[in-house]
Amino acid sequence: MSKSEFRGGAFYQALDSARASRQLNWKQVAEQSGVSASTLTRMAQGKRPDVDSLTALVRWAGLSADTFVREPSEMAYEAEPLSQITAVLQSDPSLPDDGRDAMIDMITAAYTRLRKNSDRK
């Protein structure tokens, strides 16, 4: 039986995005989430959080842990990342329409370009 895969790097990037959008430093994230600063440092180095830290951080960031855990049988049926990003931006009521559209255009262009470059390798 194959194990589930926790995508720690993706989780840390999502936390970093939440931190940046709230204009906080990592010490403030630790204080607000109740997770130690050393746990956040270890995560930055690629280590996995313990279950209590994971729970506190997904609550603090408003994320779902399911987003970062993949079952081997589900890995082939995951939505395309670009469509997930677009859906999240479309659902953000704090973005003006023109700003949201500009962000989606920039992300789509960058994603498409980088994906083409990685396919050539």
GROMACS .gro file of N, CA and C in nm:
model
  363
    1MET      N    1   0.085  -0.118   0.000
    1MET     CA    2   0.000   0.000   0.000
    1MET      C    3   0.089   0.125   0.000
    2SER      N    4   0.063   0.217  -0.090
    2SER     CA    5   0.141   0.340  -0.101
    2SER      C    6   0.096   0.441   0.003
    3LYS      N    7   0.190   0.525   0.043
    3LYS     CA    8   0.161   0.628   0.143
    3LYS      C    9   0.106   0.754   0.078
    4SER      N   10   0.034   0.829   0.157
    4SER     CA   11  -0.009   0.963   0.114
    4SER      C   12   0.114   1.052   0.110
    5GLU      N   13   0.104   1.156   0.032
    5GLU     CA   14   0.214   1.251   0.018
    5GLU      C   15   0.172   1.386   0.074
    6PHE      N   16   0.248   1.437   0.171
    6PHE     CA   17   0.224   1.572   0.222
    6PHE      C   18   0.318   1.665   0.148
    7ARG      N   19   0.262   1.765   0.084
    7ARG     CA   20   0.342   1.861   0.007
    7ARG      C   21   0.378   1.979   0.096
    8GLY      N   22   0.483   1.957   0.177
    8GLY     CA   23   0.526   2.056   0.274
    8GLY      C   24   0.571   2.187   0.211
    9GLY      N   25   0.640   2.178   0.099
    9GLY     CA   26   0.686   2.300   0.032
    9GLY      C   27   0.571   2.386  -0.015
   10ALA      N   28   0.468   2.321  -0.070
   10ALA     CA   29   0.351   2.395  -0.115
   10ALA      C   30   0.276   2.457   0.004
   11PHE      N   31   0.272   2.383   0.114
   11PHE     CA   32   0.206   2.435   0.234
   11PHE      C   33   0.281   2.558   0.286
   12TYR      N   34   0.412   2.550   0.291
   12TYR     CA   35   0.492   2.663   0.338
   12TYR      C   36   0.474   2.784   0.247
   13GLN      N   37   0.469   2.762   0.115
   13GLN     CA   38   0.448   2.873   0.022
   13GLN      C   39   0.311   2.938   0.044
   14ALA      N   40   0.210   2.855   0.070
   14ALA     CA   41   0.077   2.910   0.097
   14ALA      C   42   0.077   2.993   0.225
   15LEU      N   43   0.148   2.944   0.327
   15LEU     CA   44   0.161   3.021   0.451
   15LEU      C   45   0.233   3.152   0.426
   16ASP      N   46   0.338   3.146   0.346
   16ASP     CA   47   0.414   3.267   0.315
   16ASP      C   48   0.327   3.368   0.242
   17SER      N   49   0.242   3.321   0.153
   17SER     CA   50   0.150   3.411   0.083
   17SER      C   51   0.051   3.475   0.180
   18ALA      N   52  -0.001   3.394   0.274
   18ALA     CA   53  -0.093   3.448   0.375
   18ALA      C   54  -0.021   3.550   0.463
   19ARG      N   55   0.103   3.519   0.500
   19ARG     CA   56   0.183   3.610   0.582
   19ARG      C   57   0.206   3.742   0.509
   20ALA      N   58   0.246   3.733   0.383
   20ALA     CA   59   0.275   3.854   0.305
   20ALA      C   60   0.149   3.937   0.282
   21SER      N   61   0.037   3.872   0.254
   21SER     CA   62  -0.085   3.948   0.229
   21SER      C   63  -0.134   4.020   0.354
   22ARG      N   64  -0.100   3.968   0.471
   22ARG     CA   65  -0.136   4.032   0.597
   22ARG      C   66  -0.027   4.127   0.647
   23GLN      N   67   0.080   4.138   0.569
   23GLN     CA   68   0.193   4.225   0.600
   23GLN      C   69   0.251   4.196   0.738
   24LEU      N   70   0.278   4.067   0.763
   24LEU     CA   71   0.333   4.022   0.890
   24LEU      C   72   0.472   3.965   0.868
   25ASN      N   73   0.550   3.961   0.976
   25ASN     CA   74   0.676   3.887   0.970
   25ASN      C   75   0.651   3.749   1.033
   26TRP      N   76   0.749   3.661   1.024
   26TRP     CA   77   0.729   3.524   1.072
   26TRP      C   78   0.712   3.519   1.224
   27LYS      N   79   0.773   3.612   1.296
   27LYS     CA   80   0.755   3.615   1.442
   27LYS      C   81   0.608   3.645   1.475
   28GLN      N   82   0.548   3.735   1.400
   28GLN     CA   83   0.406   3.767   1.421
   28GLN      C   84   0.317   3.648   1.386
   29VAL      N   85   0.354   3.575   1.281
   29VAL     CA   86   0.278   3.454   1.245
   29VAL      C   87   0.284   3.356   1.361
   30ALA      N   88   0.402   3.336   1.417
   30ALA     CA   89   0.418   3.245   1.531
   30ALA      C   90   0.328   3.288   1.647
   31GLU      N   91   0.329   3.416   1.678
   31GLU     CA   92   0.248   3.468   1.789
   31GLU      C   93   0.099   3.450   1.763
   32GLN      N   94   0.055   3.486   1.643
   32GLN     CA   95  -0.088   3.480   1.612
   32GLN      C   96  -0.140   3.337   1.600
   33SER      N   97  -0.057   3.247   1.546
   33SER     CA   98  -0.102   3.110   1.523
   33SER      C   99  -0.082   3.020   1.644
   34GLY      N  100   0.006   3.060   1.736
   34GLY     CA  101   0.036   2.976   1.850
   34GLY      C  102   0.139   2.868   1.820
   35VAL      N  103   0.207   2.881   1.708
   35VAL     CA  104   0.311   2.786   1.668
   35VAL      C  105   0.446   2.850   1.698
   36SER      N  106   0.540   2.770   1.743
   36SER     CA  107   0.671   2.826   1.778
   36SER      C  108   0.744   2.875   1.654
   37ALA      N  109   0.825   2.978   1.674
   37ALA     CA  110   0.906   3.032   1.565
   37ALA      C  111   1.003   2.926   1.514
   38SER      N  112   1.050   2.839   1.601
   38SER     CA  113   1.142   2.733   1.558
   38SER      C  114   1.072   2.633   1.464
   39THR      N  115   0.945   2.609   1.486
   39THR     CA  116   0.870   2.522   1.395
   39THR      C  117   0.863   2.585   1.257
   40LEU      N  118   0.837   2.714   1.252
   40LEU     CA  119   0.831   2.783   1.122
   40LEU      C  120   0.968   2.783   1.054
   41THR      N  121   1.074   2.797   1.131
   41THR     CA  122   1.209   2.791   1.074
   41THR      C  123   1.236   2.653   1.017
   42ARG      N  124   1.200   2.550   1.091
   42ARG     CA  125   1.220   2.412   1.042
   42ARG      C  126   1.140   2.388   0.913
   43MET      N  127   1.020   2.442   0.907
   43MET     CA  128   0.938   2.428   0.786
   43MET      C  129   1.005   2.497   0.668
   44ALA      N  130   1.066   2.612   0.692
   44ALA     CA  131   1.137   2.684   0.586
   44ALA      C  132   1.254   2.602   0.533
   45GLN      N  133   1.304   2.512   0.617
   45GLN     CA  134   1.415   2.424   0.579
   45GLN      C  135   1.368   2.292   0.520
   46GLY      N  136   1.236   2.281   0.497
   46GLY     CA  137   1.182   2.162   0.433
   46GLY      C  138   1.130   2.055   0.527
   47LYS      N  139   1.128   2.081   0.656
   47LYS     CA  140   1.077   1.983   0.754
   47LYS      C  141   0.924   1.994   0.762
   48ARG      N  142   0.863   1.885   0.802
   48ARG     CA  143   0.717   1.881   0.817
   48ARG      C  144   0.676   1.928   0.956
   49PRO      N  145   0.563   1.996   0.965
   49PRO     CA  146   0.514   2.035   1.098
   49PRO      C  147   0.450   1.915   1.166
   50ASP      N  148   0.447   1.917   1.299
   50ASP     CA  149   0.373   1.814   1.371
   50ASP      C  150   0.224   1.841   1.353
   51VAL      N  151   0.142   1.746   1.390
   51VAL     CA  152  -0.002   1.758   1.363
   51VAL      C  153  -0.065   1.878   1.435
   52ASP      N  154  -0.021   1.908   1.557
   52ASP     CA  155  -0.077   2.023   1.629
   52ASP      C  156  -0.040   2.155   1.560
   53SER      N  157   0.084   2.163   1.513
   53SER     CA  158   0.128   2.285   1.441
   53SER      C  159   0.055   2.297   1.308
   54LEU      N  160   0.039   2.186   1.239
   54LEU     CA  161  -0.033   2.187   1.112
   54LEU      C  162  -0.176   2.238   1.133
   55THR      N  163  -0.240   2.187   1.235
   55THR     CA  164  -0.378   2.228   1.266
   55THR      C  165  -0.385   2.378   1.295
   56ALA      N  166  -0.294   2.425   1.377
   56ALA     CA  167  -0.294   2.568   1.413
   56ALA      C  168  -0.268   2.655   1.290
   57LEU      N  169  -0.177   2.612   1.205
   57LEU     CA  170  -0.141   2.693   1.088
   57LEU      C  171  -0.250   2.694   0.982
   58VAL      N  172  -0.316   2.581   0.959
   58VAL     CA  173  -0.425   2.584   0.860
   58VAL      C  174  -0.540   2.670   0.910
   59ARG      N  175  -0.565   2.668   1.040
   59ARG     CA  176  -0.669   2.756   1.096
   59ARG      C  177  -0.631   2.902   1.081
   60TRP      N  178  -0.506   2.933   1.116
   60TRP     CA  179  -0.459   3.072   1.108
   60TRP      C  180  -0.469   3.124   0.965
   61ALA      N  181  -0.429   3.042   0.868
   61ALA     CA  182  -0.425   3.087   0.729
   61ALA      C  183  -0.558   3.069   0.657
   62GLY      N  184  -0.653   2.999   0.719
   62GLY     CA  185  -0.781   2.975   0.653
   62GLY      C  186  -0.768   2.876   0.538
   63LEU      N  187  -0.677   2.782   0.552
   63LEU     CA  188  -0.652   2.682   0.448
   63LEU      C  189  -0.715   2.549   0.486
   64SER      N  190  -0.714   2.457   0.393
   64SER     CA  191  -0.756   2.320   0.420
   64SER      C  192  -0.634   2.230   0.407
   65ALA      N  193  -0.610   2.148   0.507
   65ALA     CA  194  -0.497   2.055   0.501
   65ALA      C  195  -0.510   1.959   0.384
   66ASP      N  196  -0.633   1.929   0.345
   66ASP     CA  197  -0.656   1.837   0.232
   66ASP      C  198  -0.589   1.885   0.104
   67THR      N  199  -0.576   2.015   0.090
   67THR     CA  200  -0.514   2.072  -0.028
   67THR      C  201  -0.369   2.025  -0.042
   68PHE      N  202  -0.306   1.993   0.069
   68PHE     CA  203  -0.163   1.962   0.070
   68PHE      C  204  -0.132   1.815   0.093
   69VAL      N  205  -0.237   1.732   0.098
   69VAL     CA  206  -0.219   1.588   0.114
   69VAL      C  207  -0.280   1.519  -0.007
   70ARG      N  208  -0.199   1.437  -0.071
   70ARG     CA  209  -0.248   1.365  -0.188
   70ARG      C  210  -0.236   1.215  -0.164
   71GLU      N  211  -0.341   1.146  -0.196
   71GLU     CA  212  -0.340   1.000  -0.195
   71GLU      C  213  -0.283   0.956  -0.329
   72PRO      N  214  -0.207   0.847  -0.332
   72PRO     CA  215  -0.149   0.802  -0.460
   72PRO      C  216  -0.253   0.784  -0.571
   73SER      N  217  -0.370   0.733  -0.537
   73SER     CA  218  -0.473   0.711  -0.639
   73SER      C  219  -0.535   0.840  -0.689
   74GLU      N  220  -0.522   0.948  -0.611
   74GLU     CA  221  -0.580   1.077  -0.649
   74GLU      C  222  -0.484   1.166  -0.725
   75MET      N  223  -0.357   1.132  -0.726
   75MET     CA  224  -0.257   1.222  -0.782
   75MET      C  225  -0.278   1.251  -0.930
   76ALA      N  226  -0.335   1.158  -1.002
   76ALA     CA  227  -0.355   1.179  -1.146
   76ALA      C  228  -0.478   1.265  -1.175
   77TYR      N  229  -0.567   1.284  -1.076
   77TYR     CA  230  -0.693   1.354  -1.100
   77TYR      C  231  -0.701   1.490  -1.035
   78GLU      N  232  -0.589   1.550  -1.011
   78GLU     CA  233  -0.586   1.680  -0.947
   78GLU      C  234  -0.612   1.791  -1.049
   79ALA      N  235  -0.684   1.894  -1.008
   79ALA     CA  236  -0.710   2.007  -1.096
   79ALA      C  237  -0.579   2.075  -1.132
   80GLU      N  238  -0.576   2.133  -1.249
   80GLU     CA  239  -0.456   2.205  -1.293
   80GLU      C  240  -0.429   2.322  -1.199
   81PRO      N  241  -0.304   2.344  -1.164
   81PRO     CA  242  -0.272   2.454  -1.072
   81PRO      C  243  -0.320   2.590  -1.122
   82LEU      N  244  -0.308   2.616  -1.250
   82LEU     CA  245  -0.350   2.746  -1.302
   82LEU      C  246  -0.500   2.767  -1.283
   83SER      N  247  -0.579   2.663  -1.300
   83SER     CA  248  -0.723   2.678  -1.280
   83SER      C  249  -0.756   2.699  -1.132
   84GLN      N  250  -0.679   2.637  -1.044
   84GLN     CA  251  -0.700   2.658  -0.901
   84GLN      C  252  -0.667   2.802  -0.862
   85ILE      N  253  -0.556   2.853  -0.914
   85ILE     CA  254  -0.516   2.990  -0.884
   85ILE      C  255  -0.621   3.089  -0.935
   86THR      N  256  -0.665   3.067  -1.057
   86THR     CA  257  -0.767   3.154  -1.116
   86THR      C  258  -0.895   3.153  -1.034
   87ALA      N  259  -0.937   3.034  -0.991
   87ALA     CA  260  -1.060   3.023  -0.912
   87ALA      C  261  -1.047   3.099  -0.780
   88VAL      N  262  -0.931   3.088  -0.717
   88VAL     CA  263  -0.910   3.158  -0.590
   88VAL      C  264  -0.914   3.308  -0.611
   89LEU      N  265  -0.846   3.357  -0.714
   89LEU     CA  266  -0.845   3.501  -0.740
   89LEU      C  267  -0.985   3.550  -0.777
   90GLN      N  268  -1.059   3.473  -0.855
   90GLN     CA  269  -1.195   3.513  -0.893
   90GLN      C  270  -1.287   3.523  -0.772
   91SER      N  271  -1.260   3.442  -0.670
   91SER     CA  272  -1.349   3.441  -0.554
   91SER      C  273  -1.309   3.540  -0.445
   92ASP      N  274  -1.201   3.615  -0.467
   92ASP     CA  275  -1.154   3.710  -0.366
   92ASP      C  276  -1.230   3.843  -0.380
   93PRO      N  277  -1.320   3.871  -0.286
   93PRO     CA  278  -1.400   3.993  -0.297
   93PRO      C  279  -1.321   4.122  -0.271
   94SER      N  280  -1.200   4.108  -0.218
   94SER     CA  281  -1.122   4.228  -0.187
   94SER      C  282  -1.046   4.282  -0.308
   95LEU      N  283  -1.048   4.209  -0.419
   95LEU     CA  284  -0.978   4.255  -0.540
   95LEU      C  285  -1.075   4.325  -0.634
   96PRO      N  286  -1.037   4.441  -0.686
   96PRO     CA  287  -1.121   4.505  -0.789
   96PRO      C  288  -1.113   4.421  -0.917
   97ASP      N  289  -1.216   4.428  -0.998
   97ASP     CA  290  -1.223   4.346  -1.119
   97ASP      C  291  -1.102   4.365  -1.210
   98ASP      N  292  -1.063   4.491  -1.234
   98ASP     CA  293  -0.951   4.515  -1.325
   98ASP      C  294  -0.819   4.465  -1.266
   99GLY      N  295  -0.801   4.478  -1.135
   99GLY     CA  296  -0.681   4.428  -1.070
   99GLY      C  297  -0.675   4.277  -1.071
  100ARG      N  298  -0.787   4.214  -1.044
  100ARG     CA  299  -0.795   4.068  -1.047
  100ARG      C  300  -0.763   4.016  -1.186
  101ASP      N  301  -0.823   4.078  -1.288
  101ASP     CA  302  -0.800   4.035  -1.426
  101ASP      C  303  -0.654   4.053  -1.466
  102ALA      N  304  -0.594   4.163  -1.422
  102ALA     CA  305  -0.452   4.187  -1.453
  102ALA      C  306  -0.365   4.081  -1.387
  103MET      N  307  -0.395   4.047  -1.261
  103MET     CA  308  -0.318   3.943  -1.192
  103MET      C  309  -0.332   3.808  -1.263
  104ILE      N  310  -0.452   3.775  -1.302
  104ILE     CA  311  -0.475   3.647  -1.371
  104ILE      C  312  -0.399   3.645  -1.503
  105ASP      N  313  -0.401   3.756  -1.576
  105ASP     CA  314  -0.328   3.763  -1.703
  105ASP      C  315  -0.177   3.744  -1.681
  106MET      N  316  -0.123   3.811  -1.579
  106MET     CA  317   0.021   3.800  -1.551
  106MET      C  318   0.059   3.658  -1.509
  107ILE      N  319  -0.019   3.601  -1.420
  107ILE     CA  320   0.010   3.467  -1.371
  107ILE      C  321  -0.003   3.365  -1.484
  108THR      N  322  -0.106   3.381  -1.567
  108THR     CA  323  -0.125   3.289  -1.680
  108THR      C  324  -0.008   3.297  -1.776
  109ALA      N  325   0.036   3.418  -1.808
  109ALA     CA  326   0.149   3.434  -1.900
  109ALA      C  327   0.276   3.374  -1.842
  110ALA      N  328   0.304   3.402  -1.716
  110ALA     CA  329   0.425   3.348  -1.653
  110ALA      C  330   0.419   3.197  -1.642
  111TYR      N  331   0.306   3.145  -1.601
  111TYR     CA  332   0.289   3.001  -1.585
  111TYR      C  333   0.306   2.929  -1.718
  112THR      N  334   0.241   2.982  -1.820
  112THR     CA  335   0.249   2.919  -1.953
  112THR      C  336   0.393   2.921  -2.004
  113ARG      N  337   0.460   3.033  -1.989
  113ARG     CA  338   0.599   3.044  -2.035
  113ARG      C  339   0.690   2.948  -1.960
  114LEU      N  340   0.679   2.945  -1.830
  114LEU     CA  341   0.765   2.858  -1.750
  114LEU      C  342   0.735   2.711  -1.773
  115ARG      N  343   0.609   2.680  -1.793
  115ARG     CA  344   0.574   2.540  -1.818
  115ARG      C  345   0.628   2.493  -1.953
  116LYS      N  346   0.620   2.580  -2.054
  116LYS     CA  347   0.677   2.546  -2.185
  116LYS      C  348   0.828   2.524  -2.173
  117ASN      N  349   0.895   2.611  -2.098
  117ASN     CA  350   1.040   2.598  -2.080
  117ASN      C  351   1.076   2.468  -2.010
  118SER      N  352   0.996   2.426  -1.910
  118SER     CA  353   1.028   2.303  -1.838
  118SER      C  354   0.996   2.180  -1.923
  119ASP      N  355   0.900   2.191  -2.016
  119ASP     CA  356   0.867   2.080  -2.105
  119ASP      C  357   0.979   2.055  -2.207
  120ARG      N  358   1.055   2.159  -2.239
  120ARG     CA  359   1.163   2.147  -2.336
  120ARG      C  360   1.285   2.075  -2.281
  121LYS      N  361   1.296   2.073  -2.150
  121LYS     CA  362   1.415   2.015  -2.087
  121LYS      C  363   1.410   1.865  -2.087
   0.00000   0.00000   0.00000
